[in-house]
XYZ file of N, CA, C and O in Angstrom:
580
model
N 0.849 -1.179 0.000
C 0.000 0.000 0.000
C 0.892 1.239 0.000
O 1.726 1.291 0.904
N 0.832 2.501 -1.101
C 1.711 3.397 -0.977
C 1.357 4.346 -0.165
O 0.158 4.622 -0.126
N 2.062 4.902 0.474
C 1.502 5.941 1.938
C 1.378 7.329 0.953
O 2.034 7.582 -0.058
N -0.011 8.382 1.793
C -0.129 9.400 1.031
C 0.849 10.293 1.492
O 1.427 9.950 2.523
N 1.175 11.370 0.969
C 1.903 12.520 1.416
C 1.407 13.356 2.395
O 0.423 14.091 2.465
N 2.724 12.947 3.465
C 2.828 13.688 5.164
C 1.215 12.876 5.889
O 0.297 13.485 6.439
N 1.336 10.990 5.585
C 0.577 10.622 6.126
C 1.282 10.430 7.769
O 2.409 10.224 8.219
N 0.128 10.600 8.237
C 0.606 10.441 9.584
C 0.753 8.621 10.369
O -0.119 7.758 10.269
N 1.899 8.491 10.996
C 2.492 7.272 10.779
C 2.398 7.090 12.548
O 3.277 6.437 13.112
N 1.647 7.508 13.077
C 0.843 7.517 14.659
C -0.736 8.159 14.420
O -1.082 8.915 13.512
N -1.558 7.619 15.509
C -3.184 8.020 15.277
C -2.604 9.570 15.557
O -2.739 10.480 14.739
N -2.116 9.674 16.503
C -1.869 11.526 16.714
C -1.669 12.294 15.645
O -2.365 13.194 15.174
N -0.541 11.800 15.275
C 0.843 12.709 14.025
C 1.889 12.675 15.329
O 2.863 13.145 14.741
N 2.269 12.492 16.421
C 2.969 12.502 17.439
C 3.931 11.006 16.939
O 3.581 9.932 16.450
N 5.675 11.743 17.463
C 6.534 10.025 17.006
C 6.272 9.518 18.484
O 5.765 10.326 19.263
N 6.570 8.274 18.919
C 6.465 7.754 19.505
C 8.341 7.478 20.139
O 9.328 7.769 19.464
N 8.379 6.884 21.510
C 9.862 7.112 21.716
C 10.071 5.896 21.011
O 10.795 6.451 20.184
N 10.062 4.796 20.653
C 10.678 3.809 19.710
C 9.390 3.132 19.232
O 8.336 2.836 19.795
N 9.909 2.983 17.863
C 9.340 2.076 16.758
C 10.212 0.953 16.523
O 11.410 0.943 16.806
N 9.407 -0.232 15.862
C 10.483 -1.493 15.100
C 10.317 -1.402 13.735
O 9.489 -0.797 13.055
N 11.001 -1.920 13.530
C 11.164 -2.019 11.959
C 10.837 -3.768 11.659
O 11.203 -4.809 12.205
N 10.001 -3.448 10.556
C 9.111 -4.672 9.713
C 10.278 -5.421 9.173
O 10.581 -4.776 8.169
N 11.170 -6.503 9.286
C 11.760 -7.326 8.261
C 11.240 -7.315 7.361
O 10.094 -7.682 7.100
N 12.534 -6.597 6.338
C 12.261 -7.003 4.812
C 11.079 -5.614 4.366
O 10.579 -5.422 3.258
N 10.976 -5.201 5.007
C 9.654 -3.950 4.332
C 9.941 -2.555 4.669
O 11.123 -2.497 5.008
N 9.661 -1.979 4.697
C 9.833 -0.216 4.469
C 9.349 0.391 5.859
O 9.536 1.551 6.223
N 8.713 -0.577 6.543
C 7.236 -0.130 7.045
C 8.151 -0.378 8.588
O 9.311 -0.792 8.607
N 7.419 -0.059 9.706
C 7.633 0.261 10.705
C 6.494 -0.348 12.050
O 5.535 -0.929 11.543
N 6.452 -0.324 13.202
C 4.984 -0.509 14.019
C 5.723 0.114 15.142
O 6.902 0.070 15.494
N 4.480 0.810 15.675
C 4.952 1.422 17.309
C 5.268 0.585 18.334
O 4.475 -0.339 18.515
N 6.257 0.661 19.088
C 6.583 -0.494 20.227
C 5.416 -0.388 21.079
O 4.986 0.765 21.104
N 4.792 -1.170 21.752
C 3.733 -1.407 22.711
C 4.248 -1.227 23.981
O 3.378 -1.002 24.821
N 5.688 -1.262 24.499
C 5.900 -0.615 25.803
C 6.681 0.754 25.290
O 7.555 0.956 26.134
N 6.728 1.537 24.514
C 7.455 2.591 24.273
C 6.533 3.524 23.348
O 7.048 4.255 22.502
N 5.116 3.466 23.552
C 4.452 4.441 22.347
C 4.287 5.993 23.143
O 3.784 6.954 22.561
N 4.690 6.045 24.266
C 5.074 7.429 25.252
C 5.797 8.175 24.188
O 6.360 7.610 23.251
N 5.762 9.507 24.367
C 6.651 10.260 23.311
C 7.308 11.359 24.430
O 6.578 11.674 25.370
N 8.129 11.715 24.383
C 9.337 12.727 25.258
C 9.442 14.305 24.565
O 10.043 15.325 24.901
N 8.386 13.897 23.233
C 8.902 15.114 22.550
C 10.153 15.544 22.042
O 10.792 16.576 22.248
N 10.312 14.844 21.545
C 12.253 14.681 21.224
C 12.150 15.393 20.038
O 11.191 15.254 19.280
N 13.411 16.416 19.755
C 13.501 16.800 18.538
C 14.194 16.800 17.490
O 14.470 17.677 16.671
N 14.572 15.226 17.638
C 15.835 14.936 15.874
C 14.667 14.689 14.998
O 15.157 14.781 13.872
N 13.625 14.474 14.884
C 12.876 14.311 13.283
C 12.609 15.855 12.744
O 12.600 16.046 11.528
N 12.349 17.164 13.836
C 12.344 18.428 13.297
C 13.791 19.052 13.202
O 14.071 20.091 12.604
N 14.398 18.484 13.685
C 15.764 18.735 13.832
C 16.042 18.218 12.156
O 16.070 19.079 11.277
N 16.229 16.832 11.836
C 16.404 16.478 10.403
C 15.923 17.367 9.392
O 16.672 18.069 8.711
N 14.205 17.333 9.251
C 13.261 18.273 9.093
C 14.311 19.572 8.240
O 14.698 19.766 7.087
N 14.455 20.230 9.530
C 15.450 21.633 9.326
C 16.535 21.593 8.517
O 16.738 22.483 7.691
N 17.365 20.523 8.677
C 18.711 20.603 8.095
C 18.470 19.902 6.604
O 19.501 19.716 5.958
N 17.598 19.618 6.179
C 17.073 18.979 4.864
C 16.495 19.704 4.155
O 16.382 19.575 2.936
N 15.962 20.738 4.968
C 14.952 22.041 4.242
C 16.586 23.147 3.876
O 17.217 23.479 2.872
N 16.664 23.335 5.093
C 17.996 23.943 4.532
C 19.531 23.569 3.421
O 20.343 24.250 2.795
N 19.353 22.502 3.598
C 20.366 21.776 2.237
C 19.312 21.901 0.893
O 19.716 22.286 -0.204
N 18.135 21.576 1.118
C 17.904 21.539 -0.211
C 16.771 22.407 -0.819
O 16.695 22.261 -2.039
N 15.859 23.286 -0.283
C 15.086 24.043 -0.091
C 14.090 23.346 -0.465
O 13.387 24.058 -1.181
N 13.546 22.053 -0.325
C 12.280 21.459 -0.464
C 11.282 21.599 0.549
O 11.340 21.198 1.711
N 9.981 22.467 -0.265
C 9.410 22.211 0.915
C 8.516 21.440 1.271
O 7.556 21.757 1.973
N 8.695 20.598 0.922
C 8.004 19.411 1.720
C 8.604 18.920 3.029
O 8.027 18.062 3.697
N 9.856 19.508 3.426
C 10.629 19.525 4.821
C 9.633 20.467 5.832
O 9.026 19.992 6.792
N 9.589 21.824 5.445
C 8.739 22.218 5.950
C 7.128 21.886 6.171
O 6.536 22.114 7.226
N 6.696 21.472 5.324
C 5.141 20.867 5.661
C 5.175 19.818 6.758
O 4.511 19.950 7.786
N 6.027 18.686 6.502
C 6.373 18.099 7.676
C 6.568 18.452 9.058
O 6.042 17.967 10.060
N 7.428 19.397 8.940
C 7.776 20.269 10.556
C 5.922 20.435 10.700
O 5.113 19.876 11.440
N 5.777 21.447 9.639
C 4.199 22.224 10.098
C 3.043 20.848 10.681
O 2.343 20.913 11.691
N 3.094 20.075 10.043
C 2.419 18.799 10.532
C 2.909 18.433 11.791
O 2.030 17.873 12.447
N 3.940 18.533 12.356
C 4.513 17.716 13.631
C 4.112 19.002 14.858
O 4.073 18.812 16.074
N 3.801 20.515 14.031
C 3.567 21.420 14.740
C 2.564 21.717 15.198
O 2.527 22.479 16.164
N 1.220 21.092 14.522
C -0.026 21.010 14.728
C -0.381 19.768 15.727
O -0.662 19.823 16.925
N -0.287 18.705 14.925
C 0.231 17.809 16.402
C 0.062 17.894 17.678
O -0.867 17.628 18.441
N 1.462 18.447 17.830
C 1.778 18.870 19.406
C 0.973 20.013 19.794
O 0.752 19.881 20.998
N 0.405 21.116 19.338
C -0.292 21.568 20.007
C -1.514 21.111 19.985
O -2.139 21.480 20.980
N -2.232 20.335 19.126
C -3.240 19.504 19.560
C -3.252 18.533 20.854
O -3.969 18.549 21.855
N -2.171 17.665 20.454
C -2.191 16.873 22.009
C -0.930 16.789 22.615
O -0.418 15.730 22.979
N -0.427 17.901 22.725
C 0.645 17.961 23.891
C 0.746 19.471 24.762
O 1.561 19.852 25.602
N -0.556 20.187 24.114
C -0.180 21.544 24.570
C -1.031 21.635 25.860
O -2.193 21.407 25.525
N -0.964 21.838 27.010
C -1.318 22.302 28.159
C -2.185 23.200 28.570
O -1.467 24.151 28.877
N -3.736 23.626 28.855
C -4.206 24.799 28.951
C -3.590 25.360 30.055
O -3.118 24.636 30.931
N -3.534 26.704 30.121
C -2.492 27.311 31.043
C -1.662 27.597 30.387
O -1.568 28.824 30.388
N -0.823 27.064 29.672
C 0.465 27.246 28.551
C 1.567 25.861 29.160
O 1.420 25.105 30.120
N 2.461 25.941 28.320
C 3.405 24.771 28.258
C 2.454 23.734 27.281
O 1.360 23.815 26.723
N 3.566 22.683 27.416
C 3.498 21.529 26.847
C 3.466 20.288 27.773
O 3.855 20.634 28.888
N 3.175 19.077 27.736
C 3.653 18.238 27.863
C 3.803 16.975 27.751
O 2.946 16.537 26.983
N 4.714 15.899 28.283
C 4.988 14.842 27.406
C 3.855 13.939 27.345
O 3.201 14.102 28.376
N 3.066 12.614 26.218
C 2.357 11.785 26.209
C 2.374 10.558 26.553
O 3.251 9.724 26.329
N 1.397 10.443 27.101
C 1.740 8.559 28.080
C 1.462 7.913 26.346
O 2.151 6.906 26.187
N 0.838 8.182 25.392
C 0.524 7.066 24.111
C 0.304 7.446 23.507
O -0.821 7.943 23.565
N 1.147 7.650 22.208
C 0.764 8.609 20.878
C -0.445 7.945 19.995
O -0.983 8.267 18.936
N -0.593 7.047 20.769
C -2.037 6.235 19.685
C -3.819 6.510 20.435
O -5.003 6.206 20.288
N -2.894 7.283 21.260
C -4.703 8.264 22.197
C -5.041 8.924 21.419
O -4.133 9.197 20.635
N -6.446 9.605 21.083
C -6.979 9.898 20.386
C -8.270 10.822 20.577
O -9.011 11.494 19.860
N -8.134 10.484 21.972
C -9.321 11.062 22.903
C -8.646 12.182 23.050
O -7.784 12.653 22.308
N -9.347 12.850 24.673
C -9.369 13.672 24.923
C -8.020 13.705 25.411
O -7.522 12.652 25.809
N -7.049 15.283 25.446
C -5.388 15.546 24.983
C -5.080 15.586 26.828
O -4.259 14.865 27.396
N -5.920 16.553 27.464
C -5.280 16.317 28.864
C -5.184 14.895 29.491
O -4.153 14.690 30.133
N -6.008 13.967 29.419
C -5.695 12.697 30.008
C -4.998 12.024 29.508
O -4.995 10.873 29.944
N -4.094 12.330 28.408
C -2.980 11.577 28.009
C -1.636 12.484 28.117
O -0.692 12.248 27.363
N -1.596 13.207 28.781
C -1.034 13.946 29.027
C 0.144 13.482 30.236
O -0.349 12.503 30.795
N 1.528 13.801 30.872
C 2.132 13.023 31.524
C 2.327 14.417 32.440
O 1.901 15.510 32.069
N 2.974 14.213 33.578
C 3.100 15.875 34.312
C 4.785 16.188 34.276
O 5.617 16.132 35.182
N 4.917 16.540 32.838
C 6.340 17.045 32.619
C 6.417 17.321 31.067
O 5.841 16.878 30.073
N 7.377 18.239 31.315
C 8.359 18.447 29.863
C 9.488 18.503 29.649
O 9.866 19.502 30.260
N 10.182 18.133 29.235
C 11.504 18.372 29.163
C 12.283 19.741 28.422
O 12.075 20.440 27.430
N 13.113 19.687 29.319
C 13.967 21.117 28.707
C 14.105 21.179 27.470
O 13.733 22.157 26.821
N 14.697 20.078 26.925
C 14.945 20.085 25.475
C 13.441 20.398 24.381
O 13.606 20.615 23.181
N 12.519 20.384 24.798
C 11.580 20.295 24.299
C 11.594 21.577 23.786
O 11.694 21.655 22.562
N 11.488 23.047 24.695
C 11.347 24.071 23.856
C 12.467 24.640 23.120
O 12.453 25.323 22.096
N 14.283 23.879 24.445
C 15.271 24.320 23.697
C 15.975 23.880 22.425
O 17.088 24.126 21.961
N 14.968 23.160 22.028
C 15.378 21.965 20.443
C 13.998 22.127 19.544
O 13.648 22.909 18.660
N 13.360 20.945 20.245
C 12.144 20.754 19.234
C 11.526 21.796 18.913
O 11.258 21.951 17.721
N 11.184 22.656 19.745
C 10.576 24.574 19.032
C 11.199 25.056 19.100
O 10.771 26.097 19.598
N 12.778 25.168 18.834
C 13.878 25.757 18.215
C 13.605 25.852 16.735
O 13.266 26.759 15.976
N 13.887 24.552 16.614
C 14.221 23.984 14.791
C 12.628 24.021 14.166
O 12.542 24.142 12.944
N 11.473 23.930 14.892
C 10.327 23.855 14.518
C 10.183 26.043 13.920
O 9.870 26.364 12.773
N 10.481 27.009 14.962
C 10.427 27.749 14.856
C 11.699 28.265 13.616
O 11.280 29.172 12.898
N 12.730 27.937 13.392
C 13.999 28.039 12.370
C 13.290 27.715 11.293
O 13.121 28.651 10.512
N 12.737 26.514 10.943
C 11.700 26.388 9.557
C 11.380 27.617 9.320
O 12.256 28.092 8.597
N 10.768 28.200 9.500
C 9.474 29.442 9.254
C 9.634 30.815 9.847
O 8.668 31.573 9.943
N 11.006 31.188 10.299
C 11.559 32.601 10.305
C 11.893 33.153 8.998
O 12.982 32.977 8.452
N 11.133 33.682 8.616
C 11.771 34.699 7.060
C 13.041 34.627 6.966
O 13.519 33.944 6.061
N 13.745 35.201 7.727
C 14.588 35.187 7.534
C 16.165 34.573 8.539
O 16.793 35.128 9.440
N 16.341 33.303 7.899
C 17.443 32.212 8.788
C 18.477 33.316 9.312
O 19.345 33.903 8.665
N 18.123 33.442 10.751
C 19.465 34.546 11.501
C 20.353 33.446 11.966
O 21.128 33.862 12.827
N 20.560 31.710 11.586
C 21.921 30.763 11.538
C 22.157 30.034 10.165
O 21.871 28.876 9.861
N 22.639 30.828 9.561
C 22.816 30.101 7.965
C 23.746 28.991 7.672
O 24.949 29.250 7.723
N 23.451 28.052 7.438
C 24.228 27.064 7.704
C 25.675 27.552 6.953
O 26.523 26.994 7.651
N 26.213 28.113 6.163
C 27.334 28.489 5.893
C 28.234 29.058 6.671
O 29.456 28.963 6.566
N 27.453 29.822 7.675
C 27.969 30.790 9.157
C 27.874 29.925 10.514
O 28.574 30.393 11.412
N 27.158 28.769 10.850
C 26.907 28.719 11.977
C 26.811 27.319 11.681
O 26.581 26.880 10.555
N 27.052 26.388 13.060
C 26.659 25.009 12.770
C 25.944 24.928 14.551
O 26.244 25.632 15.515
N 24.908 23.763 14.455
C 24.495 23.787 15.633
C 24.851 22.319 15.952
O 24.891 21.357 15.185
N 25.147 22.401 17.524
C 25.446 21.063 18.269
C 24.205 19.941 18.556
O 23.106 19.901 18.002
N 24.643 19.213 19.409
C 23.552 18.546 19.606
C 22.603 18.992 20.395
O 21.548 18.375 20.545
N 22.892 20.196 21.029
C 21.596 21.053 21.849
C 21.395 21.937 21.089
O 21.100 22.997 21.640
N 21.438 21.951 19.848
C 20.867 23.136 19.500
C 21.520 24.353 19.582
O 21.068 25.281 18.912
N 22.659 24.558 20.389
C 23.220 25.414 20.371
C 24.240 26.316 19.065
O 25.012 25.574 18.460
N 24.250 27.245 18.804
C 24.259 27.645 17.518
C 26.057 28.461 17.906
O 26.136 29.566 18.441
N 27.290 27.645 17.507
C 28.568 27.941 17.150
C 29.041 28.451 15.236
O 28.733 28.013 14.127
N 29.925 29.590 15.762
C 30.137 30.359 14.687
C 31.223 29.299 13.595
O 32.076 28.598 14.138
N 31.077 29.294 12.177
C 32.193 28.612 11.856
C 33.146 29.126 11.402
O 32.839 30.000 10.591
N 34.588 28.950 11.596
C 35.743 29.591 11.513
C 36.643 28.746 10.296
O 37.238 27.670 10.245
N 36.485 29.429 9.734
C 37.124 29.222 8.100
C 38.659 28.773 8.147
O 39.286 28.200 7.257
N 39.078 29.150 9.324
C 40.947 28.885 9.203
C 41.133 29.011 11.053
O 40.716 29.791 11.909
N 42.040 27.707 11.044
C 42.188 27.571 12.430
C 43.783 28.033 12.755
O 44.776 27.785 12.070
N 43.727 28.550 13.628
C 45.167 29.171 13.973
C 45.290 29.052 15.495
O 45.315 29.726 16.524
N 45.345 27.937 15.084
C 46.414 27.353 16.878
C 47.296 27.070 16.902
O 47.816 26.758 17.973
């Protein structure tokens, strides 16, 4: 069966903290003790650095899909976010809701979610490379040590 474009691959659109992989097939299934999600942000993180290498935007629609998402069922009334006991809930968003967020959540995942869709990229990947937090280092063309 060919999947449609930016089908969602959880009932949410939410990743799940681990998936398996199908022997032999393309295809994937959510782990049954791991469909909790942490909100982790290497798929918007990828997302970003794919939109930016190649200016497709179908990188961005993706982010925008993973952005709707989470504020559907991870956003908090009151404000904040937070993490999901089962990305395959479907019901109602506060009772699947967990009582936390993680730091990385706004300092990554709505980092790179928000970097998509700034007019204008103030870290161009030619000038700046970011670490694994997200943190945004200048790049230096010639090293002199």
């Amino acid at each position: 069966k060919k999947k449609k474009k930016n089908e969602k691959r959880s009932p949410s659109g939410v990743a799940p903290e681990i998936v398996q992989f199908r022997t032999g097939t393309n295809d994937f299934v959510i782990d049954a003790g791991a469909a909790h999600s942490l909100l982790r942000p290497e798929a918007v993180e990828a997302f970003y650095h794919l939109y930016r290498a190649t200016g497709d935007e179908r990188w961005r629609d993706y982010a925008w899909e993973v952005f709707k998402a989470l504020r559907k069922w991870a956003r908090v009334e009151g404000g904040g976010y937070a993490n999901l006991k089962d990305v395959r809930w479907t019901r109602e968003p506060s009772k699947n809701h967990d009582d936390r967020m993680e730091s990385f959540f706004l300092s990554e995942t709505m980092k790179y979610i928000y970097l998509m869709f700034v007019k204008e990229d103030p870290l161009p990947i030619d000038k700046y490379v970011l670490n694994t937090e997200a943190h945004p280092f200048p790049v230096v063309s010639s090293y002199t040590g």
